[in-house]
Tab-separated table of C-alpha atoms in Angstrom:
chain	number	residue	atom	x	y	z
A	1203	ALA	CA	-17.872	16.729	-18.181
A	1204	GLN	CA	-16.130	13.491	-17.372
A	1205	LYS	CA	-16.624	11.873	-14.015
A	1206	VAL	CA	-16.017	8.496	-12.415
A	1207	THR	CA	-17.951	7.457	-9.328
A	1208	GLN	CA	-16.996	4.602	-7.065
A	1209	ALA	CA	-19.697	4.794	-4.442
A	1210	GLN	CA	-18.313	1.988	-2.293
A	1211	THR	CA	-15.624	3.483	-0.097
A	1212	GLU	CA	-14.727	0.259	1.676
A	1213	ILE	CA	-15.797	-3.359	1.401
A	1214	SER	CA	-14.898	-6.185	3.778
A	1215	VAL	CA	-15.360	-9.833	2.914
A	1216	VAL	CA	-14.166	-13.166	4.177
A	1217	GLU	CA	-11.919	-15.289	2.018
A	1218	LYS	CA	-13.654	-17.277	-0.717
A	1219	GLU	CA	-16.571	-14.843	-0.929
A	1220	ASP	CA	-17.336	-13.221	-4.274
A	1221	VAL	CA	-17.236	-9.433	-4.323
A	1222	THR	CA	-18.252	-6.820	-6.893
A	1223	LEU	CA	-16.753	-3.351	-7.059
A	1224	ASP	CA	-18.965	-0.800	-8.758
A	1225	CYS	CA	-17.861	1.888	-11.190
A	1226	VAL	CA	-20.216	4.396	-12.804
A	1227	TYR	CA	-18.900	6.904	-15.317
A	1228	GLU	CA	-20.142	10.028	-17.058
A	1229	THR	CA	-19.004	11.209	-20.449
A	1230	ARG	CA	-20.550	12.931	-23.444
A	1231	ASP	CA	-18.204	11.309	-25.913
A	1232	THR	CA	-19.130	8.177	-27.832
A	1233	THR	CA	-15.522	7.004	-27.903
A	1234	TYR	CA	-13.860	6.519	-24.563
A	1235	TYR	CA	-11.734	4.092	-22.607
A	1236	LEU	CA	-12.188	2.574	-19.181
A	1237	PHE	CA	-9.575	1.132	-16.872
A	1238	TRP	CA	-9.192	-0.640	-13.565
A	1239	TYR	CA	-6.054	-0.323	-11.453
A	1240	LYS	CA	-5.112	-2.082	-8.222
A	1241	GLN	CA	-3.135	-0.388	-5.445
A	1242	PRO	CA	-1.913	-2.964	-2.933
A	1243	PRO	CA	-0.647	-1.920	0.519
A	1244	SER	CA	2.841	-1.462	-0.919
A	1245	GLY	CA	1.501	1.594	-2.745
A	1246	GLU	CA	2.299	1.092	-6.418
A	1247	LEU	CA	-0.538	1.070	-8.950
A	1248	VAL	CA	-0.962	-2.044	-11.040
A	1249	PHE	CA	-2.864	-2.050	-14.323
A	1250	LEU	CA	-5.648	-4.642	-14.493
A	1251	ILE	CA	-7.721	-4.001	-17.598
A	1252	ARG	CA	-8.486	-1.551	-20.385
A	1253	ARG	CA	-11.753	-1.503	-22.315
A	1254	ASN	CA	-12.870	0.750	-25.158
A	1255	SER	CA	-16.430	1.936	-25.576
A	1256	PHE	CA	-17.030	-0.157	-28.683
A	1257	ASP	CA	-16.286	-3.421	-26.973
A	1258	GLU	CA	-19.088	-4.372	-24.626
A	1259	GLN	CA	-18.052	-7.960	-24.256
A	1260	ASN	CA	-17.497	-8.980	-20.700
A	1261	GLU	CA	-14.009	-10.076	-19.838
A	1262	ILE	CA	-12.796	-12.831	-17.574
A	1263	SER	CA	-9.231	-13.293	-16.394
A	1264	GLY	CA	-8.865	-16.051	-13.860
A	1265	ARG	CA	-10.832	-15.023	-10.763
A	1266	TYR	CA	-11.374	-11.521	-12.129
A	1267	SER	CA	-14.232	-10.508	-14.380
A	1268	TRP	CA	-15.528	-7.214	-15.692
A	1269	ASN	CA	-19.062	-6.308	-16.705
A	1270	PHE	CA	-19.285	-3.331	-19.058
A	1271	GLN	CA	-22.803	-1.962	-19.623
A	1272	LYS	CA	-23.132	1.178	-21.703
A	1273	SER	CA	-26.873	1.367	-21.001
A	1274	THR	CA	-26.155	2.060	-17.327
A	1275	SER	CA	-22.698	3.644	-17.825
A	1276	SER	CA	-21.142	1.072	-15.556
A	1277	PHE	CA	-17.965	-0.953	-15.636
A	1278	ASN	CA	-18.111	-3.250	-12.623
A	1279	PHE	CA	-15.361	-5.533	-11.415
A	1280	THR	CA	-16.013	-8.898	-9.744
A	1281	ILE	CA	-13.531	-11.013	-7.851
A	1282	THR	CA	-14.618	-14.619	-7.473
A	1283	ALA	CA	-13.464	-16.649	-4.477
A	1284	SER	CA	-11.589	-13.700	-3.003
A	1285	GLN	CA	-8.217	-14.192	-1.361
A	1286	VAL	CA	-6.306	-12.205	1.251
A	1287	VAL	CA	-3.882	-11.086	-1.482
A	1288	ASP	CA	-6.775	-9.296	-3.167
A	1289	SER	CA	-6.810	-6.774	-0.315
A	1290	ALA	CA	-6.056	-3.434	-1.948
A	1291	VAL	CA	-7.574	-0.196	-3.124
A	1292	TYR	CA	-9.098	-0.536	-6.579
A	1293	PHE	CA	-9.465	2.431	-8.892
A	1294	CYS	CA	-11.651	2.811	-11.936
A	1295	ALA	CA	-10.584	5.409	-14.521
A	1296	LEU	CA	-11.933	6.982	-17.711
A	1297	ARG	CA	-10.354	8.632	-20.732
A	1298	GLN	CA	-12.208	10.391	-23.526
A	1299	ARG	CA	-10.928	9.957	-27.051
A	1300	ASN	CA	-9.574	13.457	-27.634
A	1301	THR	CA	-7.662	13.875	-24.409
A	1302	ASP	CA	-4.450	12.391	-23.090
A	1303	LYS	CA	-5.679	12.311	-19.518
A	1304	LEU	CA	-7.189	9.749	-17.204
A	1305	ILE	CA	-9.894	10.696	-14.729
A	1306	PHE	CA	-9.795	8.454	-11.663
A	1307	GLY	CA	-12.548	7.534	-9.274
A	1308	THR	CA	-11.921	7.866	-5.546
A	1309	GLY	CA	-11.242	4.151	-5.180
A	1310	THR	CA	-12.747	1.267	-3.242
A	1311	ARG	CA	-10.734	-0.275	-0.420
A	1312	LEU	CA	-11.243	-4.031	-0.361
A	1313	GLN	CA	-10.282	-5.960	2.740
A	1314	VAL	CA	-10.344	-9.729	2.548
A	1315	PHE	CA	-10.137	-11.453	5.893
A	1316	PRO	CA	-8.942	-15.041	6.362
B	1227	ASN	CA	14.249	-2.475	-17.445
B	1228	ALA	CA	13.791	-0.499	-14.252
B	1229	GLY	CA	10.447	0.886	-15.485
B	1230	VAL	CA	9.467	4.148	-13.815
B	1231	THR	CA	11.677	5.268	-10.947
B	1232	GLN	CA	11.000	8.090	-8.522
B	1233	THR	CA	13.226	9.769	-5.978
B	1234	PRO	CA	13.048	10.420	-3.141
B	1235	LYS	CA	10.676	7.896	-1.548
B	1236	PHE	CA	9.939	10.128	1.410
B	1237	ARG	CA	10.535	13.783	2.180
B	1238	ILE	CA	9.576	16.250	4.858
B	1239	LEU	CA	9.588	19.910	3.882
B	1240	LYS	CA	9.078	23.033	5.878
B	1241	ILE	CA	6.524	25.577	4.691
B	1242	GLY	CA	8.074	27.819	2.047
B	1243	GLN	CA	10.859	25.434	1.051
B	1244	SER	CA	11.256	24.189	-2.501
B	1245	MET	CA	12.156	20.812	-3.883
B	1246	THR	CA	12.185	18.742	-7.053
B	1247	LEU	CA	10.686	15.287	-7.321
B	1248	GLN	CA	12.564	13.227	-9.850
B	1249	CYS	CA	10.972	10.798	-12.297
B	1250	THR	CA	12.782	8.710	-14.886
B	1251	GLN	CA	11.546	6.006	-17.228
B	1252	ASP	CA	13.650	3.707	-19.363
B	1253	MET	CA	10.906	2.378	-21.639
B	1254	ASN	CA	11.216	5.114	-24.291
B	1255	HIS	CA	7.683	6.223	-23.526
B	1256	ASN	CA	6.373	9.389	-25.103
B	1257	TYR	CA	3.794	10.238	-22.475
B	1258	MET	CA	4.592	11.058	-18.876
B	1259	TYR	CA	2.320	12.171	-16.041
B	1260	TRP	CA	2.425	13.471	-12.491
B	1261	TYR	CA	-0.425	12.667	-10.124
B	1262	ARG	CA	-1.064	13.381	-6.500
B	1263	GLN	CA	-3.046	11.107	-4.233
B	1264	ASP	CA	-4.564	12.539	-1.080
B	1265	PRO	CA	-5.781	10.216	1.694
B	1266	GLY	CA	-9.003	8.456	0.738
B	1267	MET	CA	-9.049	10.108	-2.645
B	1268	GLY	CA	-8.325	9.078	-6.181
B	1269	LEU	CA	-5.442	10.359	-8.228
B	1270	LYS	CA	-5.513	13.899	-9.502
B	1271	LEU	CA	-3.452	14.839	-12.536
B	1272	ILE	CA	-1.010	17.685	-11.904
B	1273	TYR	CA	0.873	17.952	-15.209
B	1274	TYR	CA	1.541	15.745	-18.168
B	1275	SER	CA	3.777	15.652	-21.205
B	1276	VAL	CA	3.218	14.099	-24.620
B	1277	GLY	CA	6.869	14.285	-25.583
B	1278	ALA	CA	10.173	16.035	-24.929
B	1279	GLY	CA	9.699	19.789	-24.862
B	1280	ILE	CA	5.905	19.615	-24.485
B	1281	THR	CA	4.050	19.895	-21.193
B	1282	ASP	CA	0.485	20.722	-20.256
B	1283	LYS	CA	-1.554	21.326	-17.138
B	1284	GLY	CA	-3.779	18.734	-15.541
B	1285	GLU	CA	-6.530	19.241	-12.976
B	1286	VAL	CA	-4.429	20.614	-10.095
B	1287	PRO	CA	-1.320	22.408	-11.465
B	1288	ASN	CA	-1.161	25.348	-9.039
B	1289	GLY	CA	2.002	25.414	-6.961
B	1290	TYR	CA	3.897	23.079	-9.281
B	1291	ASN	CA	6.102	23.312	-12.351
B	1292	VAL	CA	7.477	20.700	-14.732
B	1293	SER	CA	9.912	20.421	-17.561
B	1294	ARG	CA	10.607	17.703	-20.120
B	1295	SER	CA	13.992	18.250	-21.677
B	1296	THR	CA	14.538	14.559	-22.445
B	1297	THR	CA	12.270	11.617	-23.207
B	1298	GLU	CA	13.391	9.849	-20.037
B	1299	ASP	CA	13.030	12.529	-17.363
B	1300	PHE	CA	10.043	14.470	-16.100
B	1301	PRO	CA	10.877	16.326	-12.870
B	1302	LEU	CA	8.191	18.011	-10.792
B	1303	ARG	CA	9.154	21.202	-9.001
B	1304	LEU	CA	7.411	22.484	-5.883
B	1305	GLU	CA	8.024	26.151	-5.179
B	1306	LEU	CA	7.115	27.592	-1.771
B	1307	ALA	CA	5.759	24.372	-0.292
B	1308	ALA	CA	2.442	24.590	1.543
B	1309	PRO	CA	0.710	22.094	3.895
B	1310	SER	CA	-1.922	21.538	1.190
B	1311	GLN	CA	0.794	19.877	-0.883
B	1312	THR	CA	1.185	17.077	1.649
B	1313	SER	CA	0.365	14.049	-0.458
B	1314	VAL	CA	1.725	10.998	-2.212
B	1315	TYR	CA	3.033	11.823	-5.662
B	1316	PHE	CA	3.041	9.313	-8.476
B	1317	CYS	CA	4.794	9.582	-11.786
B	1318	ALA	CA	3.544	7.475	-14.692
B	1319	SER	CA	4.423	6.901	-18.320
B	1320	SER	CA	2.941	5.312	-21.415
B	1321	TYR	CA	4.068	4.869	-24.994
B	1322	ASP	CA	0.728	5.903	-26.472
B	1323	PRO	CA	-2.146	7.922	-25.039
B	1324	PRO	CA	-4.267	6.198	-22.416
B	1325	GLY	CA	-6.687	3.906	-24.193
B	1326	LEU	CA	-4.118	2.670	-26.631
B	1327	ASP	CA	-1.615	1.816	-23.947
B	1328	GLU	CA	-1.610	1.340	-20.212
B	1329	GLN	CA	0.121	3.732	-17.878
B	1330	TYR	CA	3.047	2.384	-15.873
B	1331	PHE	CA	3.371	3.905	-12.434
B	1332	GLY	CA	6.381	4.597	-10.279
B	1333	PRO	CA	6.444	3.604	-6.597
B	1334	GLY	CA	5.468	7.063	-5.362
B	1335	THR	CA	6.995	9.819	-3.233
B	1336	ARG	CA	5.401	10.545	0.135
B	1337	LEU	CA	5.743	14.254	0.872
B	1338	THR	CA	4.874	15.969	4.133
B	1339	VAL	CA	4.898	19.754	4.451
B	1340	THR	CA	4.896	21.072	8.014
C-alpha cells in the first residue's frame, strides 16, 4: 500500500534559520513520483517540485533544496535562511506509476518568526 | 488564463440539504480531481476524471457524486449533507497524469454543515 508520512506536525523557527521538513514514503512499486506542495495562509496549493524514482539527484532552487534517498524512502525538503514568507503548510505527496492519483501526507506547518 | 476556478468560496448548509460545488478549468486539461482537506489533515481524493465522460472513485467517495460532461467542468454534488462533510474542498487539474505533469489547484470552497 502507498503511504506518505510527515511526522513533523508543526515547526517554528526564527528568520534566517535553516529548516528541514521530513517526508517518508511507502510504496511497493519501483516506478513512482514524489511531490512537494506549499499551502500558504491564503489557502491555495502551490506546486514546488516533482521527482521520479529514477532520478536520485538532489535538487536546489534558490533557498529550497530537496534530498531524495531511496535507501531510506525519504524525500526531505530544506529551506535555507528561512523568511517569514515561507510560513505555510507543506505537503509531500506520492504517485505510483499505474495510478492517476496522488497520496498526500498530513502536512507540516512551518511558522517563521521575524 | 484563469486556471482552475471554484464556486462558491464559502457555503453553510443545513443537515440533509444538497448542493453542487462548481469547478472549471480553462487549460484544456484532461485530468481533473476533487479533494477534501479536513483540519490538520492532508488532502483526501474524493473523485477524479481522466477525461470527459470518465470518472472514478478516490479514497473517500461516499456521500458525493460527480459528472464530467465537458473537458472544462467537473462539478461535485453533495446529496443529503452531513456534518462529517464539513471541510475545505479543492478542485485540481492536470494535462497528464501526476508524475508527468503537476496538478493545478483551485482556491478552495469552505463548506460547513450544521
